[in-house]
Amino acid sequence: VVQAHLGTEYTDEPTSAQEVFAQEIADGGQVDLLLDGHPHVPQKDQHLDGGPSGKGMWVSHCAGNYVSAQSEGTQGTLATVGTFVWADVAVDAQGAVSVTGLHWHPFTMDTKAGSVVRDLTALHDGDEPDGLTLTDATIKRRWDKLMSVMDQSTYDADAPEATGDAPKAVAY
């Protein structure tokens, strides 16, 4: 897995430099998953030729913002949207590990409610949690823009479930 910091802020399409870099990493044959970031808005996921044993490499060009004080009015509709991205990982009988799939699920900021992170799929499907300040028009605009950008074949309508022990906040 490689994490890169590339791209142009607030652009919803990967730059040619991002795409060239991703293909060069895939062509190297050592990486199953490239997680790119910097644009602050979601960008498409893709499965590129290359990768380990020629099985391809997954790339998430940008997951967008998860928690942000950036404004839709200043930075654009997708500056208030993030995607939770996760990968399917397989281990074969010999212990070799590989990434076999990539998924994303959208979230959005409800700034007027106190910067609450909301499940955009649930909102789009009609959920109205307590304290929601986003209008139906805002939810629709964010949903439609996101779906026009992202690869819907890797979209997962269900948010992932946490596994393991609950996280603990530690004060320093």
PDB file of C-alpha atoms in Angstrom:
ATOM      1  CA  VAL A   1       0.000   0.000   0.000  1.00  0.00           C
ATOM      2  CA  VAL A   2       1.318   3.429  -0.964  1.00  0.00           C
ATOM      3  CA  GLN A   3      -0.043   6.777   0.260  1.00  0.00           C
ATOM      4  CA  ALA A   4       0.752   9.754  -1.992  1.00  0.00           C
ATOM      5  CA  HIS A   5       0.038  13.469  -1.723  1.00  0.00           C
ATOM      6  CA  LEU A   6      -0.724  14.635  -5.273  1.00  0.00           C
ATOM      7  CA  GLY A   7      -3.323  16.536  -7.237  1.00  0.00           C
ATOM      8  CA  THR A   8      -4.804  19.981  -7.521  1.00  0.00           C
ATOM      9  CA  GLU A   9      -7.007  21.230  -4.706  1.00  0.00           C
ATOM     10  CA  TYR A  10     -10.758  21.268  -5.335  1.00  0.00           C
ATOM     11  CA  THR A  11     -10.592  19.539  -8.733  1.00  0.00           C
ATOM     12  CA  ASP A  12     -12.812  16.487  -9.024  1.00  0.00           C
ATOM     13  CA  GLU A  13     -10.791  14.841 -11.806  1.00  0.00           C
ATOM     14  CA  PRO A  14      -7.280  13.452 -11.292  1.00  0.00           C
ATOM     15  CA  THR A  15      -4.582  15.488 -13.015  1.00  0.00           C
ATOM     16  CA  SER A  16      -2.482  13.908 -15.741  1.00  0.00           C
ATOM     17  CA  ALA A  17       0.419  13.861 -13.242  1.00  0.00           C
ATOM     18  CA  GLN A  18      -1.720  11.815 -10.801  1.00  0.00           C
ATOM     19  CA  GLU A  19      -2.695   9.377 -13.544  1.00  0.00           C
ATOM     20  CA  VAL A  20       0.871   9.000 -14.852  1.00  0.00           C
ATOM     21  CA  PHE A  21       2.220   8.504 -11.312  1.00  0.00           C
ATOM     22  CA  ALA A  22      -0.441   5.880 -10.566  1.00  0.00           C
ATOM     23  CA  GLN A  23       0.296   3.934 -13.751  1.00  0.00           C
ATOM     24  CA  GLU A  24       4.057   4.069 -13.076  1.00  0.00           C
ATOM     25  CA  ILE A  25       3.479   2.654  -9.576  1.00  0.00           C
ATOM     26  CA  ALA A  26       1.214  -0.059 -11.040  1.00  0.00           C
ATOM     27  CA  ASP A  27       3.790  -0.852 -13.736  1.00  0.00           C
ATOM     28  CA  GLY A  28       6.404  -1.387 -11.009  1.00  0.00           C
ATOM     29  CA  GLY A  29       4.491  -4.509  -9.987  1.00  0.00           C
ATOM     30  CA  GLN A  30       4.973  -4.107  -6.238  1.00  0.00           C
ATOM     31  CA  VAL A  31       1.874  -2.249  -5.077  1.00  0.00           C
ATOM     32  CA  ASP A  32      -1.720  -3.500  -4.702  1.00  0.00           C
ATOM     33  CA  LEU A  33      -3.267  -0.214  -3.564  1.00  0.00           C
ATOM     34  CA  LEU A  34      -2.428   3.458  -4.061  1.00  0.00           C
ATOM     35  CA  LEU A  35      -4.235   5.963  -1.849  1.00  0.00           C
ATOM     36  CA  ASP A  36      -3.780   9.447  -3.218  1.00  0.00           C
ATOM     37  CA  GLY A  37      -4.813  12.669  -1.545  1.00  0.00           C
ATOM     38  CA  HIS A  38      -4.512  16.436  -1.581  1.00  0.00           C
ATOM     39  CA  PRO A  39      -7.411  17.770  -3.685  1.00  0.00           C
ATOM     40  CA  HIS A  40      -9.825  17.870  -0.691  1.00  0.00           C
ATOM     41  CA  VAL A  41     -12.641  16.572  -2.908  1.00  0.00           C
ATOM     42  CA  PRO A  42     -13.502  13.002  -3.902  1.00  0.00           C
ATOM     43  CA  GLN A  43     -11.946  11.754  -7.130  1.00  0.00           C
ATOM     44  CA  LYS A  44     -12.572   8.485  -8.944  1.00  0.00           C
ATOM     45  CA  ASP A  45     -11.275   5.080  -7.981  1.00  0.00           C
ATOM     46  CA  GLN A  46      -9.905   2.769 -10.625  1.00  0.00           C
ATOM     47  CA  HIS A  47      -8.287  -0.605 -11.185  1.00  0.00           C
ATOM     48  CA  LEU A  48      -5.159  -0.241 -13.320  1.00  0.00           C
ATOM     49  CA  ASP A  49      -3.195  -2.808 -15.304  1.00  0.00           C
ATOM     50  CA  GLY A  50       0.051  -3.894 -13.657  1.00  0.00           C
ATOM     51  CA  GLY A  51       0.399  -4.490  -9.949  1.00  0.00           C
ATOM     52  CA  PRO A  52       1.802  -7.605  -8.260  1.00  0.00           C
ATOM     53  CA  SER A  53       1.821 -10.680 -10.534  1.00  0.00           C
ATOM     54  CA  GLY A  54       0.033  -8.590 -13.177  1.00  0.00           C
ATOM     55  CA  LYS A  55      -3.240  -8.765 -11.186  1.00  0.00           C
ATOM     56  CA  GLY A  56      -3.709  -4.999 -11.333  1.00  0.00           C
ATOM     57  CA  MET A  57      -3.538  -2.225  -8.787  1.00  0.00           C
ATOM     58  CA  TRP A  58      -6.381  -0.347  -7.151  1.00  0.00           C
ATOM     59  CA  VAL A  59      -6.108   3.422  -6.848  1.00  0.00           C
ATOM     60  CA  SER A  60      -8.237   5.852  -4.884  1.00  0.00           C
ATOM     61  CA  HIS A  61      -7.213   9.200  -6.373  1.00  0.00           C
ATOM     62  CA  CYS A  62      -8.723  11.160  -3.473  1.00  0.00           C
ATOM     63  CA  ALA A  63     -11.206  10.264  -0.748  1.00  0.00           C
ATOM     64  CA  GLY A  64     -12.106  13.930  -0.199  1.00  0.00           C
ATOM     65  CA  ASN A  65     -12.600  15.530   3.187  1.00  0.00           C
ATOM     66  CA  TYR A  66     -13.978  13.531   6.065  1.00  0.00           C
ATOM     67  CA  VAL A  67     -14.087  16.248   8.702  1.00  0.00           C
ATOM     68  CA  SER A  68     -13.701  19.744   7.335  1.00  0.00           C
ATOM     69  CA  ALA A  69     -14.607  23.346   7.945  1.00  0.00           C
ATOM     70  CA  GLN A  70     -14.297  24.099   4.240  1.00  0.00           C
ATOM     71  CA  SER A  71     -17.349  25.632   2.682  1.00  0.00           C
ATOM     72  CA  GLU A  72     -19.399  24.580  -0.283  1.00  0.00           C
ATOM     73  CA  GLY A  73     -19.797  28.238  -1.252  1.00  0.00           C
ATOM     74  CA  THR A  74     -16.050  28.897  -1.303  1.00  0.00           C
ATOM     75  CA  GLN A  75     -14.435  25.600  -2.329  1.00  0.00           C
ATOM     76  CA  GLY A  76     -17.296  23.934  -4.222  1.00  0.00           C
ATOM     77  CA  THR A  77     -19.937  21.306  -3.602  1.00  0.00           C
ATOM     78  CA  LEU A  78     -17.556  18.396  -3.054  1.00  0.00           C
ATOM     79  CA  ALA A  79     -15.394  20.188  -0.456  1.00  0.00           C
ATOM     80  CA  THR A  80     -18.055  19.189   2.077  1.00  0.00           C
ATOM     81  CA  VAL A  81     -18.095  15.536   0.992  1.00  0.00           C
ATOM     82  CA  GLY A  82     -15.757  12.706   1.859  1.00  0.00           C
ATOM     83  CA  THR A  83     -15.658   9.019   1.151  1.00  0.00           C
ATOM     84  CA  PHE A  84     -14.676   6.316   3.555  1.00  0.00           C
ATOM     85  CA  VAL A  85     -12.472   4.027   1.426  1.00  0.00           C
ATOM     86  CA  TRP A  86     -11.592   0.444   2.319  1.00  0.00           C
ATOM     87  CA  ALA A  87     -10.035  -2.532   0.604  1.00  0.00           C
ATOM     88  CA  ASP A  88     -10.712  -6.247   0.511  1.00  0.00           C
ATOM     89  CA  VAL A  89      -7.545  -8.103   1.469  1.00  0.00           C
ATOM     90  CA  ALA A  90      -6.926 -11.791   0.800  1.00  0.00           C
ATOM     91  CA  VAL A  91      -4.248 -14.122   2.131  1.00  0.00           C
ATOM     92  CA  ASP A  92      -3.516 -17.235   0.060  1.00  0.00           C
ATOM     93  CA  ALA A  93      -2.399 -20.655   1.351  1.00  0.00           C
ATOM     94  CA  GLN A  94       1.269 -19.613   1.094  1.00  0.00           C
ATOM     95  CA  GLY A  95       0.645 -16.481   3.168  1.00  0.00           C
ATOM     96  CA  ALA A  96       0.843 -14.003   0.275  1.00  0.00           C
ATOM     97  CA  VAL A  97      -1.348 -10.976   0.845  1.00  0.00           C
ATOM     98  CA  SER A  98      -3.153  -9.098  -1.917  1.00  0.00           C
ATOM     99  CA  VAL A  99      -5.803  -6.422  -2.326  1.00  0.00           C
ATOM    100  CA  THR A 100      -8.735  -7.904  -4.223  1.00  0.00           C
ATOM    101  CA  GLY A 101     -11.239  -5.062  -4.197  1.00  0.00           C
ATOM    102  CA  LEU A 102     -11.886  -1.464  -3.276  1.00  0.00           C
ATOM    103  CA  HIS A 103     -15.027   0.167  -1.856  1.00  0.00           C
ATOM    104  CA  TRP A 104     -16.217   3.614  -0.858  1.00  0.00           C
ATOM    105  CA  HIS A 105     -19.126   5.050   1.082  1.00  0.00           C
ATOM    106  CA  PRO A 106     -19.957   8.785   1.191  1.00  0.00           C
ATOM    107  CA  PHE A 107     -20.232  11.142   4.128  1.00  0.00           C
ATOM    108  CA  THR A 108     -20.924  14.864   4.257  1.00  0.00           C
ATOM    109  CA  MET A 109     -20.485  17.709   6.708  1.00  0.00           C
ATOM    110  CA  ASP A 110     -23.446  19.336   8.395  1.00  0.00           C
ATOM    111  CA  THR A 111     -21.574  22.462   9.476  1.00  0.00           C
ATOM    112  CA  LYS A 112     -24.543  24.401  10.869  1.00  0.00           C
ATOM    113  CA  ALA A 113     -25.342  21.459  13.163  1.00  0.00           C
ATOM    114  CA  GLY A 114     -21.919  21.817  14.789  1.00  0.00           C
ATOM    115  CA  SER A 115     -19.753  20.172  12.110  1.00  0.00           C
ATOM    116  CA  VAL A 116     -21.512  16.830  12.356  1.00  0.00           C
ATOM    117  CA  VAL A 117     -20.425  14.127   9.906  1.00  0.00           C
ATOM    118  CA  ARG A 118     -23.516  12.654   8.219  1.00  0.00           C
ATOM    119  CA  ASP A 119     -23.929   9.483   6.181  1.00  0.00           C
ATOM    120  CA  LEU A 120     -24.732  10.885   2.723  1.00  0.00           C
ATOM    121  CA  THR A 121     -26.286   7.634   1.505  1.00  0.00           C
ATOM    122  CA  ALA A 122     -28.655   7.543   4.465  1.00  0.00           C
ATOM    123  CA  LEU A 123     -29.590  11.190   3.935  1.00  0.00           C
ATOM    124  CA  HIS A 124     -30.164  10.583   0.232  1.00  0.00           C
ATOM    125  CA  ASP A 125     -32.387   7.623   1.137  1.00  0.00           C
ATOM    126  CA  GLY A 126     -34.550   9.862   3.346  1.00  0.00           C
ATOM    127  CA  ASP A 127     -32.985   9.546   6.802  1.00  0.00           C
ATOM    128  CA  GLU A 128     -33.578  12.673   8.881  1.00  0.00           C
ATOM    129  CA  PRO A 129     -31.429  12.403  12.020  1.00  0.00           C
ATOM    130  CA  ASP A 130     -32.029  14.721  14.965  1.00  0.00           C
ATOM    131  CA  GLY A 131     -30.423  18.123  14.490  1.00  0.00           C
ATOM    132  CA  LEU A 132     -30.077  17.828  10.696  1.00  0.00           C
ATOM    133  CA  THR A 133     -29.721  21.291   9.126  1.00  0.00           C
ATOM    134  CA  LEU A 134     -29.066  20.220   5.523  1.00  0.00           C
ATOM    135  CA  THR A 135     -31.965  20.806   3.147  1.00  0.00           C
ATOM    136  CA  ASP A 136     -33.236  18.196   0.712  1.00  0.00           C
ATOM    137  CA  ALA A 137     -31.871  20.360  -2.120  1.00  0.00           C
ATOM    138  CA  THR A 138     -28.393  20.454  -0.543  1.00  0.00           C
ATOM    139  CA  ILE A 139     -28.371  16.686   0.003  1.00  0.00           C
ATOM    140  CA  LYS A 140     -29.471  16.093  -3.600  1.00  0.00           C
ATOM    141  CA  ARG A 141     -26.865  18.529  -5.002  1.00  0.00           C
ATOM    142  CA  ARG A 142     -24.042  16.881  -3.042  1.00  0.00           C
ATOM    143  CA  TRP A 143     -25.223  13.362  -3.924  1.00  0.00           C
ATOM    144  CA  ASP A 144     -25.650  14.116  -7.628  1.00  0.00           C
ATOM    145  CA  LYS A 145     -22.261  15.813  -7.912  1.00  0.00           C
ATOM    146  CA  LEU A 146     -20.519  12.971  -6.093  1.00  0.00           C
ATOM    147  CA  MET A 147     -22.168  10.296  -8.227  1.00  0.00           C
ATOM    148  CA  SER A 148     -21.149  12.158 -11.387  1.00  0.00           C
ATOM    149  CA  VAL A 149     -17.491  11.916 -10.306  1.00  0.00           C
ATOM    150  CA  MET A 150     -17.051   8.555  -8.585  1.00  0.00           C
ATOM    151  CA  ASP A 151     -16.835   5.026  -9.991  1.00  0.00           C
ATOM    152  CA  GLN A 152     -20.169   3.605  -8.954  1.00  0.00           C
ATOM    153  CA  SER A 153     -18.946   0.027  -9.432  1.00  0.00           C
ATOM    154  CA  THR A 154     -16.902   0.418  -6.216  1.00  0.00           C
ATOM    155  CA  TYR A 155     -19.665   2.227  -4.289  1.00  0.00           C
ATOM    156  CA  ASP A 156     -21.020   0.406  -1.241  1.00  0.00           C
ATOM    157  CA  ALA A 157     -24.443   1.517   0.023  1.00  0.00           C
ATOM    158  CA  ASP A 158     -23.670   0.116   3.463  1.00  0.00           C
ATOM    159  CA  ALA A 159     -21.238   1.931   5.713  1.00  0.00           C
ATOM    160  CA  PRO A 160     -18.617  -0.453   7.073  1.00  0.00           C
ATOM    161  CA  GLU A 161     -19.117  -1.858  10.544  1.00  0.00           C
ATOM    162  CA  ALA A 162     -16.418  -1.335  13.124  1.00  0.00           C
ATOM    163  CA  THR A 163     -14.620  -4.465  14.304  1.00  0.00           C
ATOM    164  CA  GLY A 164     -12.437  -5.026  17.311  1.00  0.00           C
ATOM    165  CA  ASP A 165     -12.267  -3.001  20.487  1.00  0.00           C
ATOM    166  CA  ALA A 166     -13.832   0.449  20.604  1.00  0.00           C
ATOM    167  CA  PRO A 167     -11.283   3.250  20.113  1.00  0.00           C
ATOM    168  CA  LYS A 168     -10.177   5.130  23.184  1.00  0.00           C
ATOM    169  CA  ALA A 169      -9.458   8.850  23.307  1.00  0.00           C
ATOM    170  CA  VAL A 170      -6.186   9.649  25.000  1.00  0.00           C
ATOM    171  CA  ALA A 171      -5.362  13.095  26.370  1.00  0.00           C
ATOM    172  CA  TYR A 172      -1.771  14.238  26.174  1.00  0.00           C
TER     173      TYR A 172
END
